[in-house]
Every structure is written in structure tokens, then in C-alpha cells.
Coordinates of C-alpha atoms and ligand atoms in Angstrom, one line a residue:
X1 CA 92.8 5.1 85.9
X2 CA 91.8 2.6 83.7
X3 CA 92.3 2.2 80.0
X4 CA 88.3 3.4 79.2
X5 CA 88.4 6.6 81.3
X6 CA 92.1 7.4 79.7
X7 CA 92.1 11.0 78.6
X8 CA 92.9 11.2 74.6
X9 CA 96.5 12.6 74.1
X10 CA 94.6 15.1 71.8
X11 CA 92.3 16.6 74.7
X12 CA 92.8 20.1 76.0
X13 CA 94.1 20.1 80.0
X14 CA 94.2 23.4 82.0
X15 CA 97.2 24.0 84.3
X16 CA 97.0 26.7 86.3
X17 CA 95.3 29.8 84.2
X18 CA 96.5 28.4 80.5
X19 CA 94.8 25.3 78.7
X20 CA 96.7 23.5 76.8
X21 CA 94.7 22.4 73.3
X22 CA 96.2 18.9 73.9
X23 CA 98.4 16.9 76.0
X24 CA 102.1 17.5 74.2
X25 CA 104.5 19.8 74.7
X26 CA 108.8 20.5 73.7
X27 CA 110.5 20.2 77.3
X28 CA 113.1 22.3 77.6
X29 CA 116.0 21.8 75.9
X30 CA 118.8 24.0 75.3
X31 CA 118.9 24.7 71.9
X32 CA 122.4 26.3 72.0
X33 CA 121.1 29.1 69.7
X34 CA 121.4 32.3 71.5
X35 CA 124.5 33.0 70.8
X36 CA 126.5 36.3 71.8
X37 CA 123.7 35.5 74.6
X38 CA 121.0 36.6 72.6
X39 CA 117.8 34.4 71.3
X40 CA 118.5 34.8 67.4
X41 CA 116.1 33.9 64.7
X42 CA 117.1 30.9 64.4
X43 CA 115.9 29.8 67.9
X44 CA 112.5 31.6 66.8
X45 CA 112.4 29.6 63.7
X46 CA 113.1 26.1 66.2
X47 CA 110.5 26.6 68.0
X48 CA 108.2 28.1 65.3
X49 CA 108.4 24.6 63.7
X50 CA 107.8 22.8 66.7
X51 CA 104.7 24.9 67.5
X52 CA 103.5 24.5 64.2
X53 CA 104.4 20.7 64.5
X54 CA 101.1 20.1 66.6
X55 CA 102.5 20.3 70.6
X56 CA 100.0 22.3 73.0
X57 CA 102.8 24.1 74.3
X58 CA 107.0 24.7 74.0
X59 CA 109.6 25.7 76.3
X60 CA 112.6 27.7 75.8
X61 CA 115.8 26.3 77.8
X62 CA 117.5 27.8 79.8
X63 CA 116.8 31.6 80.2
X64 CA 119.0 31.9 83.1
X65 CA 117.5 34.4 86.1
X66 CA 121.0 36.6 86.3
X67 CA 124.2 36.7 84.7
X68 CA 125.7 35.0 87.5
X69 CA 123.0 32.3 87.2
X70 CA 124.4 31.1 83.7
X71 CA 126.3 28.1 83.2
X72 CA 127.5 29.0 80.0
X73 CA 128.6 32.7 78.2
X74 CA 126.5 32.2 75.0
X75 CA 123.3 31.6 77.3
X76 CA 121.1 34.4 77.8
X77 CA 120.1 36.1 81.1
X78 CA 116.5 37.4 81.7
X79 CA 117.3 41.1 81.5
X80 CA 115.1 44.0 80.0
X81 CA 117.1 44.2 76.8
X82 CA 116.4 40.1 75.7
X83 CA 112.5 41.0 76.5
X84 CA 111.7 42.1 72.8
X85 CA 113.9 39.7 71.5
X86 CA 111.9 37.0 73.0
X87 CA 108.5 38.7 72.0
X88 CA 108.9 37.9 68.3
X89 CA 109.3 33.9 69.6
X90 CA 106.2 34.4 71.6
X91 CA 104.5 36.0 69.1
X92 CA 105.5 33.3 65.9
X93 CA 105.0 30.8 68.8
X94 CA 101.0 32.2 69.3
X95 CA 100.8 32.0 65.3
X96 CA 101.3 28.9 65.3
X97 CA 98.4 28.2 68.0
X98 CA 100.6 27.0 70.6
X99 CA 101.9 28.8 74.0
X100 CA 105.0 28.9 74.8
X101 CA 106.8 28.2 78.3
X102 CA 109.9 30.0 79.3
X103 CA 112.3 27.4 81.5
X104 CA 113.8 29.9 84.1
X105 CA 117.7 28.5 85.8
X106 CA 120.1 29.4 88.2
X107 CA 123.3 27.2 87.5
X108 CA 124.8 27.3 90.8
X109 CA 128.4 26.0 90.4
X110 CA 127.6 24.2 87.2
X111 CA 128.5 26.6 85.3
X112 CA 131.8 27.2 83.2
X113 CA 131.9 30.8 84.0
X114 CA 134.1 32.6 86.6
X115 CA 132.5 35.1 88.3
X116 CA 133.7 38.6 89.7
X117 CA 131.9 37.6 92.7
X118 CA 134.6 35.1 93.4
X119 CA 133.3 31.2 93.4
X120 CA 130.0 30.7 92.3
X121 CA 126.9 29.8 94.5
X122 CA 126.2 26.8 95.5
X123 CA 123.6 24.7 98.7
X124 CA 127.1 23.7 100.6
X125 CA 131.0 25.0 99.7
X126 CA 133.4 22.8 98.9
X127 CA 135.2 21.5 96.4
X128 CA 133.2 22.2 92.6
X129 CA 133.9 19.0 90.6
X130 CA 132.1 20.4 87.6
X131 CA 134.2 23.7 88.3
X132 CA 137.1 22.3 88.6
X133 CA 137.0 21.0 85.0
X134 CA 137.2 24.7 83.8
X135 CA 140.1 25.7 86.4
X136 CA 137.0 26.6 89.2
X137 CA 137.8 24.8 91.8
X138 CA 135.7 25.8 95.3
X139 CA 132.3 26.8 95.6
X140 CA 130.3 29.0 98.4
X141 CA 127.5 28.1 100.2
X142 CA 124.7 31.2 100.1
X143 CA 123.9 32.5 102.7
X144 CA 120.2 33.4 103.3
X145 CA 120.8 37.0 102.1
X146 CA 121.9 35.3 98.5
X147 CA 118.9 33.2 98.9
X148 CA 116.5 36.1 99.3
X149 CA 118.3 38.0 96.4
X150 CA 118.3 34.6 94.2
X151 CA 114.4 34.0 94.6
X152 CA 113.9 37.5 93.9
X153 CA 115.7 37.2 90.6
X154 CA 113.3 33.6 89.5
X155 CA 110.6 36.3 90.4
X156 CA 112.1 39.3 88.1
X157 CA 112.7 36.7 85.8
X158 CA 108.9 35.8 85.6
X159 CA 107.6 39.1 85.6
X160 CA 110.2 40.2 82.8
X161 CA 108.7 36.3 81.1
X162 CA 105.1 37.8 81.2
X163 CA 106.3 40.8 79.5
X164 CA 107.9 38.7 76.8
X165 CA 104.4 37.3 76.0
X166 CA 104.8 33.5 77.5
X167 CA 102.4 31.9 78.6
X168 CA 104.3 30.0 81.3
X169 CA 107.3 29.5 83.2
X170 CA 109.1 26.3 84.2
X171 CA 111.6 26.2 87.5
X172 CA 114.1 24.3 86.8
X173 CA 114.6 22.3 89.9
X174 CA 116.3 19.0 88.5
X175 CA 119.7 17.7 86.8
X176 CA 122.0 19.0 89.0
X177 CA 121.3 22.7 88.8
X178 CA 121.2 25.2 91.7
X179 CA 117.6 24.3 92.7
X180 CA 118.2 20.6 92.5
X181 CA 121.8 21.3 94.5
X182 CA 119.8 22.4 97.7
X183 CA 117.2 19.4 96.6
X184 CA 120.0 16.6 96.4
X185 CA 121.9 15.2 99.5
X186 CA 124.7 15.1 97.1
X187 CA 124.9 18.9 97.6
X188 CA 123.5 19.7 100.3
X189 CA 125.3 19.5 103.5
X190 CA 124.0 21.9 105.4
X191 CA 123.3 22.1 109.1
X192 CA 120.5 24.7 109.0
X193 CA 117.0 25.0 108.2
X194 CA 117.9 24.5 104.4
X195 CA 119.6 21.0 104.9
X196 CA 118.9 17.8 106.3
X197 CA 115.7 16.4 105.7
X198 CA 114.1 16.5 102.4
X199 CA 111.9 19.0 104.1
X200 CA 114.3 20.8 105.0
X201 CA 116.5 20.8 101.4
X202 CA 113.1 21.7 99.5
X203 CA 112.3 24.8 101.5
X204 CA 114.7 27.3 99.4
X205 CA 113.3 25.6 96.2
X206 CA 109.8 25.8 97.7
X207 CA 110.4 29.8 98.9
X208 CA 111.6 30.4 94.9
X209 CA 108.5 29.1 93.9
X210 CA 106.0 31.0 95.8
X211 CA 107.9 33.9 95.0
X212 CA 107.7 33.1 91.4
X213 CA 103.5 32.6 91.9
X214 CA 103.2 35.5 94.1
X215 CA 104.3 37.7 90.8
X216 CA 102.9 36.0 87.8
X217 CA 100.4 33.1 89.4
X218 CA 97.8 35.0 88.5
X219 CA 98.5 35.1 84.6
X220 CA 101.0 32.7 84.0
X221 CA 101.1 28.6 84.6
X222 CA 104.0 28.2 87.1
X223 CA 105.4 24.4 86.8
X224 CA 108.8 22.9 88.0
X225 CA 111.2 20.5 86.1
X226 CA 112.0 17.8 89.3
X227 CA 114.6 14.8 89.3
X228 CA 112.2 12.0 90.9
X229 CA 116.0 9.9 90.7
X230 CA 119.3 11.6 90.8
X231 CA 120.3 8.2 89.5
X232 CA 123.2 8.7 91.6
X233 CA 124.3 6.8 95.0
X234 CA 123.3 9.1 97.9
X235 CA 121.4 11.4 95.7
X236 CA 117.2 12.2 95.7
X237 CA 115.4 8.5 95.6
X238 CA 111.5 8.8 94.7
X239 CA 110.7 8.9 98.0
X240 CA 112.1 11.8 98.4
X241 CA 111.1 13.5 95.0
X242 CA 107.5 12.3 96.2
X243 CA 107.7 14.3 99.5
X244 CA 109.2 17.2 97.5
X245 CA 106.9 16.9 95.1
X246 CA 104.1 17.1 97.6
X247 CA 105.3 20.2 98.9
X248 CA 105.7 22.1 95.7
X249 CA 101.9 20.8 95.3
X250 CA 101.1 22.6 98.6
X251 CA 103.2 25.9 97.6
X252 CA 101.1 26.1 94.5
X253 CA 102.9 24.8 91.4
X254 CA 100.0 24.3 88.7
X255 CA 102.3 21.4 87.1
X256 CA 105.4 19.1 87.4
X257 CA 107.8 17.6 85.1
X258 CA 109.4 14.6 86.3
X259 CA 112.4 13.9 85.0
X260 CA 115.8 12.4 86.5
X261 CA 119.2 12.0 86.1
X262 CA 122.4 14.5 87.2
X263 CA 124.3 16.4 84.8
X264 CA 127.7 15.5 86.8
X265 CA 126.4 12.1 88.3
X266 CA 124.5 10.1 85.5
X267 CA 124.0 12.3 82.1
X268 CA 123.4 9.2 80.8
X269 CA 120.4 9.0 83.2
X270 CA 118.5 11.8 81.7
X271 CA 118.4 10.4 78.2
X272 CA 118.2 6.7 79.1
X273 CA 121.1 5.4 76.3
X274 CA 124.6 6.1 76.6
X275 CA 125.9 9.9 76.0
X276 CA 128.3 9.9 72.7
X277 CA 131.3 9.9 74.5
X278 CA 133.5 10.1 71.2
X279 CA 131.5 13.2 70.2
X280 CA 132.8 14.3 73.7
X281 CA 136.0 13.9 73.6
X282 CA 137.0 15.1 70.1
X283 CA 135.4 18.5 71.9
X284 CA 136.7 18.5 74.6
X285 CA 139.9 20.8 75.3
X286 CA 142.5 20.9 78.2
X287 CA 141.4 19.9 81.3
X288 CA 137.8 19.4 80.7
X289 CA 138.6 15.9 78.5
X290 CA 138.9 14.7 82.2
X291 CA 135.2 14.8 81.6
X292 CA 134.1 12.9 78.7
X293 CA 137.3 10.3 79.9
X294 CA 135.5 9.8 83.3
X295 CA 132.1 9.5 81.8
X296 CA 133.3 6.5 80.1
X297 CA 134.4 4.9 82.6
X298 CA 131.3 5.4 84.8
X299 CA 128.9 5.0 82.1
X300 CA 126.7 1.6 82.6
X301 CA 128.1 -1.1 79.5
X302 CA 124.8 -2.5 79.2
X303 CA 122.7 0.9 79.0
X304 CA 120.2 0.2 76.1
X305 CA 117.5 3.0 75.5
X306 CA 113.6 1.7 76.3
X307 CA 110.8 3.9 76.0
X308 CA 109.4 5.8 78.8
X309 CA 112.4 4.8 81.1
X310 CA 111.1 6.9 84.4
X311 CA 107.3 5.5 84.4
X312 CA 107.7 3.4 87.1
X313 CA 109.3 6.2 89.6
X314 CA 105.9 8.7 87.5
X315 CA 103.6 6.3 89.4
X316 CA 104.8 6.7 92.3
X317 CA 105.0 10.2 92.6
X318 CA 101.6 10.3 90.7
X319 CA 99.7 8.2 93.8
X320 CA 101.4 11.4 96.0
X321 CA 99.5 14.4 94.5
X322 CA 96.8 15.4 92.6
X323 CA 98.5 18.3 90.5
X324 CA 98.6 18.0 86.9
X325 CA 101.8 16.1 86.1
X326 CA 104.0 15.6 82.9
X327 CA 106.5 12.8 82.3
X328 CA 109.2 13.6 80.3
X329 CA 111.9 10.6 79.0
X330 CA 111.6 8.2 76.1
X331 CA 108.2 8.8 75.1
X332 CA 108.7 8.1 70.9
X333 CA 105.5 6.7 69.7
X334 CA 101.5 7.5 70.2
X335 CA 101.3 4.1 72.4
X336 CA 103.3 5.6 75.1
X337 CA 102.0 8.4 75.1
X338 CA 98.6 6.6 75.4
X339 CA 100.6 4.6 78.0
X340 CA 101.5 7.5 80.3
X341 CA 97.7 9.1 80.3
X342 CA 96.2 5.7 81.7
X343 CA 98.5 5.7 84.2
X344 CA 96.9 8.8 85.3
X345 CA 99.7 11.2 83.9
X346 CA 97.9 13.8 82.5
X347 CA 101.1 15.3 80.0
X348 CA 103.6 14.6 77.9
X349 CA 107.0 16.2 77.3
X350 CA 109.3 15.5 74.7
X351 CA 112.6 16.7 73.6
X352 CA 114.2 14.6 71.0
X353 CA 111.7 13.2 69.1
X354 CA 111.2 16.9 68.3
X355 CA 114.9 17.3 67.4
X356 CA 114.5 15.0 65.1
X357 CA 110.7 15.7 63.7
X358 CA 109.3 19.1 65.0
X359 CA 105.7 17.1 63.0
X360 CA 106.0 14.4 65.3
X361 CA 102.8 15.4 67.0
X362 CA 100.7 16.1 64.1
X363 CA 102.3 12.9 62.2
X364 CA 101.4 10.8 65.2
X365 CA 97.1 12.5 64.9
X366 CA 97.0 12.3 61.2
X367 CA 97.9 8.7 61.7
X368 CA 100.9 9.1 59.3
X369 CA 103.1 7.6 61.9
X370 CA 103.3 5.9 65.4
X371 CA 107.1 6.2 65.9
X372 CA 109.6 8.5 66.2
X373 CA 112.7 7.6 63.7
X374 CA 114.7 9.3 66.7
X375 CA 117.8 6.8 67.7
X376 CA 118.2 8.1 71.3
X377 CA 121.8 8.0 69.9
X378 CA 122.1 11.5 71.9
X379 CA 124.4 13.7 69.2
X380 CA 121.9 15.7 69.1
X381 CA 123.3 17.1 72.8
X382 CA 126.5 17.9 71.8
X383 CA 124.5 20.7 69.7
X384 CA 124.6 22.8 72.6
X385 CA 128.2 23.1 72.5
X386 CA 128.3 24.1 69.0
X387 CA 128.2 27.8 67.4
X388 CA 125.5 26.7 64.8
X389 CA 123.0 24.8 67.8
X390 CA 121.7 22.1 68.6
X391 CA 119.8 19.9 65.5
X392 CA 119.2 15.9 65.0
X393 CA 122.6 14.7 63.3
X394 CA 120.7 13.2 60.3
X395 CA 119.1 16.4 59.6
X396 CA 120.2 19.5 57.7
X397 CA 122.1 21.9 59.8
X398 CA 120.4 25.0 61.2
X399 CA 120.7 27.9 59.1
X400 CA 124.1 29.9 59.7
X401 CA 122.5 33.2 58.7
X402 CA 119.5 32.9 61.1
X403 CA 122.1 31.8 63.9
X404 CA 123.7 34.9 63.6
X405 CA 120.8 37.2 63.8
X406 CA 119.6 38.1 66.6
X407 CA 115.5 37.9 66.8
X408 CA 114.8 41.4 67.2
X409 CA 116.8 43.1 64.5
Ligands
FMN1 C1 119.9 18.7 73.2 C2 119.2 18.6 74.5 C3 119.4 19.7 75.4 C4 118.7 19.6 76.7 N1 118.8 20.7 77.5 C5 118.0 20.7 78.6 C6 117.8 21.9 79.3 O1 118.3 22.9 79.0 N2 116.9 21.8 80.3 C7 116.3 20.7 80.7 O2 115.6 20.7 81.7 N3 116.5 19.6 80.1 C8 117.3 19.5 79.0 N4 117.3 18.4 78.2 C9 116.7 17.2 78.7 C10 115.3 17.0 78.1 O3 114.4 18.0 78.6 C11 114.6 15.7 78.4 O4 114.5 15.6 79.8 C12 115.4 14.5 77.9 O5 115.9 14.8 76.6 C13 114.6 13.2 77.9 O6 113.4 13.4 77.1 P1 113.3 12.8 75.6 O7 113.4 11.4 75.7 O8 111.9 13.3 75.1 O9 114.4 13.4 74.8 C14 118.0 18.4 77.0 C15 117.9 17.4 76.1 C16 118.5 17.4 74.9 C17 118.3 16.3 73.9

């Protein structure tokens, strides 16, 4: 596409059965306020701002599809009893005039949380090196029973979405969560129909997401969060996260969000600048400062954060499909954004710019600025660690009243 037919980041796009009044929205990014495992007001008020800040649409992190799906025990699980909870966001969400996106997870074996089940659920057993940081060490490969039962609960989880009042859903299929454990040769080592070649590890993904259209497609935009890079030696390449992403195409996904990087691999990958590794460690308690420790040592020295750090793998997956896609990763300023709709990208997602200015959008129209003051400096992550959420470090903490309300009561 050429720089005269670029669409305007302020156009309206339609993905799937919503249309987005522009061409920004919040990626997902867990906000670390639901505690007790509730969305409190707080995490209403979060993304109240940021919908009033201008983006088309934003996503809530993390709503995990089962309890056993969390990776953390202050995350909430889509159950009948969040539903009204999340109806006020929805609703203050729609106020605003944007619509809101609900990022559904499983955690496979990342997750901190022992199970009654025994070890949690992963593509391949083995040992759990994210597990074994929280005194879990194995992990079981599911069988096609647990895969039926899992891509029933992304379905629940949708429907029970719809009755919260978004407007979308988002699989999360990248960063080193169960969906991108089947996805990545890192994980998978399976000899059946589920492992092999990247056919074969995107069919389970694949069979979640039709089961996901097949109960909300009709009403809801249905998009998945892909790694087109685990950023990690042996893990997804873009030519495999072009085949996948071709596939998810055919299955029916109305958008993608490319993103890379592997939670346990390369953090550092997601972000594109180093992870604040002294943050980390001062958190850090017992075994799991093996973590932070080792992070450090595989960290890249000369990482230096550059704006829109995963265009180049974008294109390619962009010359592969004709779905609406969205880059997410480093966008900070309106000539980026510009940037990644002439090269045929038709959204943008951001997270920390809107940590750090839930205005940025309207800023960047009004012409008031062209740059996020974000650092990349990443403390806002640690956030999700932390009883009173996740906020940009050079702002004001969140409210500690509103973080302990839940949003219903
Ligand atoms: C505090 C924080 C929490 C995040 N949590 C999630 C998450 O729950 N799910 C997800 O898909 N990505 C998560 N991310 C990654 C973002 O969606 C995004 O891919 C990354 O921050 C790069 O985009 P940016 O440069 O616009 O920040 C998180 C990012 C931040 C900063």
C-alpha cells in the first residue's frame, strides 16, 4: 500500500460484526486489579479512562476460561458470578463510546497455582521450568478428552463474555501460554495429530477458535493474540506464525494481533527494552529469585527499545492473509502509527503508552502531541505483581479504596 491510499489512523474499520470508530485500541494487559479474583472498580475506572482517552476499542487481560486455566490466584475466571461484575466495565466502557474486548486465557503450566487435579496442563509433560519456580515441578500432556473439555470452556467463556456486554473476545494464543504451548516447538513434542508440523501444533488452537465462533461469531468480533517470534532458539519463526496465521484466517478469526516474545524464553522480547530486573528481584521470594537471577543473565546487554520493534516479521505475515490485522509493540507516536497503516496493517494496539497516558489517543488527533513520554523502562509490569495494580511508575498510584471494591457492589 502506498503512502496516498494509507487509511487515516482516525478512520472507522469493521472486524468481524463490530466497527471500530478508529484504528486504536488498549491490548491486553493485565492490569493486576482484580484482586480476591474479582474485577474491582478500580479496573473499571482503568479502562474507563482509557476508553474515554480516544481508543476504538480496550481489552481486559486475562479473564482466564477456568479456574484451573489461571496462572495466578488473584486473576479472575469466567464464571457466572464475575458476569455482573464485568457488566458495569462494559457498560462505563460503552459511555465512553468505545467497545470493549475481553482477552480470554488458559495458562497451561504457566501458572503459579497447584491444582487438585495434580500437575497442570500442558501440549507435552515434562519437566515445568516455570512450575518449578513455585515448587511445581512436572507437567501433563492433555489428552484429547482435556482438549475437548478446554475448547469448550474458551466457548463458555465467550458466551458468558457476550452476556457481560463485550463487544469482542481475544484468544490468547502467544507468550508462552497454553495456546501458544501447543503453537511453539518449544512445547510441543508430541507425536500425534497435535504435534509436529506447524499444521499440525495449530490444529488444537485452530479447533478452540471455531469453537469460540461457532457460539458468539455471530455477535461478537473473535480475534487472536499470536507470537509471529518466540524470540527464542527452536521456538515459532514467522514462517511458521505466517502458516498459523493463515489457518486461523481460514477457521474464521475476524482479526489478529501480532505480537512475540515468550514469557519464560525472552520477556524482554515482548516489550523490546530490557525487563527491570532489580524491580524483580527485590520481589522475588524463595525459590522463584532463580527467576529474575537467570533473566539477567540471559537478557541481551545491548537491548535498546526502538519503536515498532516487530514491523518487519507484521510484513510478512501481512503478504500471507487478507484478515484485518493489528500490530502491537512499540508503537509511541502518531508517525508510527501512520507507519504501520501504509504498510497495509490496518490496527494498532498499544499497551504502555496507555499506562502511562490513557489521552494518548485523543492527544495524538488534537495534535497536542506526537509522542508518548512512555520510557519503555517496563516498571510498569511489575504492577501485576502488586496488591494495588499495575500503573506507570511516574504516575500517582491507583486508588486503594477502588482496588478493594469489587465492581458490582
Ligand atoms: C503491565 C503489562 C501487562 C501485560 N499483560 C499482558 C497480558 O495479560 N496479556 C497479553 O497478551 N499481553 C500483555 N502484555 C503485553 C502487551 O499486550 C504488549 O504486547 C506489550 O506491552 C507491547 O506493546 P506496547 O509497546 O504498546 O506496550 C502486558 C504488557 C504490560 C506493559
Amino acid at each position: 500500500m502506498t503512502e496516498a491510499t494509507a487509511a487515516s489512523p482516525f478512520s472507522p474499520l469493521k472486524i468481524g460484526p463490530l466497527t471500530l470508530k478508529n484504528r486504536f485500541i488498549k491490548a491486553g494487559a493485565n492490569e493486576g486489579l482484580t484482586g480476591a479474583g474479582l474485577p474491582t472498580k478500580a479496573l473499571v475506572k482503568h479502562h474507563r479512562e482509557i476508553a474515554a482517552g480516544g481508543v476504538a476499542m480496550t481489552t481486559v487481560a486475562y479473564g482466564a476460561v477456568s479456574a484451573e486455566g489461571r496462572t495466578f490466584t488473584h486473576q479472575f475466571y469466567m464464571n457466572k458470578d464475575v458476569v455482573r461484575h464485568l457488566r458495569v466495565l462494559t457498560d462505563a466502557v460503552h459511555a465512553e463510546g468505545a467497545a470493549a474486548c475481553l482477552q480470554i486465557t488458559h495458562g497451561g503450566s504457566f501458572t503459579m497455582l497447584r491444582t487438585e487435579q495434580g500437575y497442570p496442563l500442558s501440549a507435552s509433560s515434562g519437566f515445568n521450568a516455570f512450575g518449578f519456580l513455585q515448587g511445581i515441578l512436572w507437567q501433563t500432556a492433555m489428552q484429547e478428552r482435556d482438549m475437548q473439555r478446554v475448547a469448550g470452556e474458551f466457548a463458555q467463556a465467550a458466551l458468558l463474555a457476550q452476556e457481560a456486554g463485550f463487544d469482542a473476545v481475544e484468544i490468547h494464543m502467544g507468550h508462552g501460554y497454553l495456546l501458544n504451548q501447543f503453537l511453539s516447538p518449544l512445547s510441543n513434542k508430541r507425536k500425534d495429530q497435535y504435534g509436529g508440523s506447524v499444521e499440525a501444533r495449530t490444529r488444537f488452537p485452530a479447533q478452540v477458535l471455531r469453537q469460540v465462533k461457532d457460539a458468539v461469531g455471530q455477535h461478537l468480533a473473535v480475534t487472536c493474540k499470536i507470537n509471529q517470534t518466540d524470540a527464542a532458539k527452536g521456538g515459532i519463526d514467522v514462517q511458521q506464525a505466517a502458516v498459523t496465521a493463515a489457518l486461523l484466517e481460514a477457521e474464521g478469526a475476524d482479526m489478529l494481533t501480532l505480537s512475540g516474545g515468550h514469557n519464560m524464553h525472552s520477556p524482554w522480547a515482548l516489550f523490546g527494552s530490557p525487563m527491570p530486573i532489580g524491580d524483580m528481584k527485590a520481589h522475588a521470594k524463595g525459590l522463584a529469585r532463580i527467576g529474575p537471577w537467570a533473566l539477567g543473565l540471559q537478557q541481551p546487554k545491548d537491548l535498546s527499545f526502538r519503536e515498532l520493534y516487530f514491523l518487519e516479521t507484521a510484513r510478512q505475515i501481512r503478504q500471507k492473509v487478507t484478515m484485518p490485522l493489528a500490530l502491537v509493540g512499540g508503537v509511541k507516536s502518531l508517525s508510527a502509527a501512520q507507519q504501520v497503516l501504509k504498510e497495509g496493517i490496518e490496527v494498532v494496539a498499544l499497551a504502555r503508552a496507555l499506562i502511562h497516558d490513557p489521552q494518548f489517543v485523543n492527544k495524538l488527533q488534537s495534535g497536542q502531541i506526537s509522542q508518548s513520554a512512555c520510557n519503555s523502562c517496563n516498571r510498569c509490569v511489575m504492577g501485576i505483581y502488586d496488591p494495588n495494580g499495575v500503573r506507570c511508575v511516574f504516575n500517582p498510584p491507583n486508588d486503594s479504596a477502588l482496588v478493594k471494591a469489587f465492581a458490582g457492589d
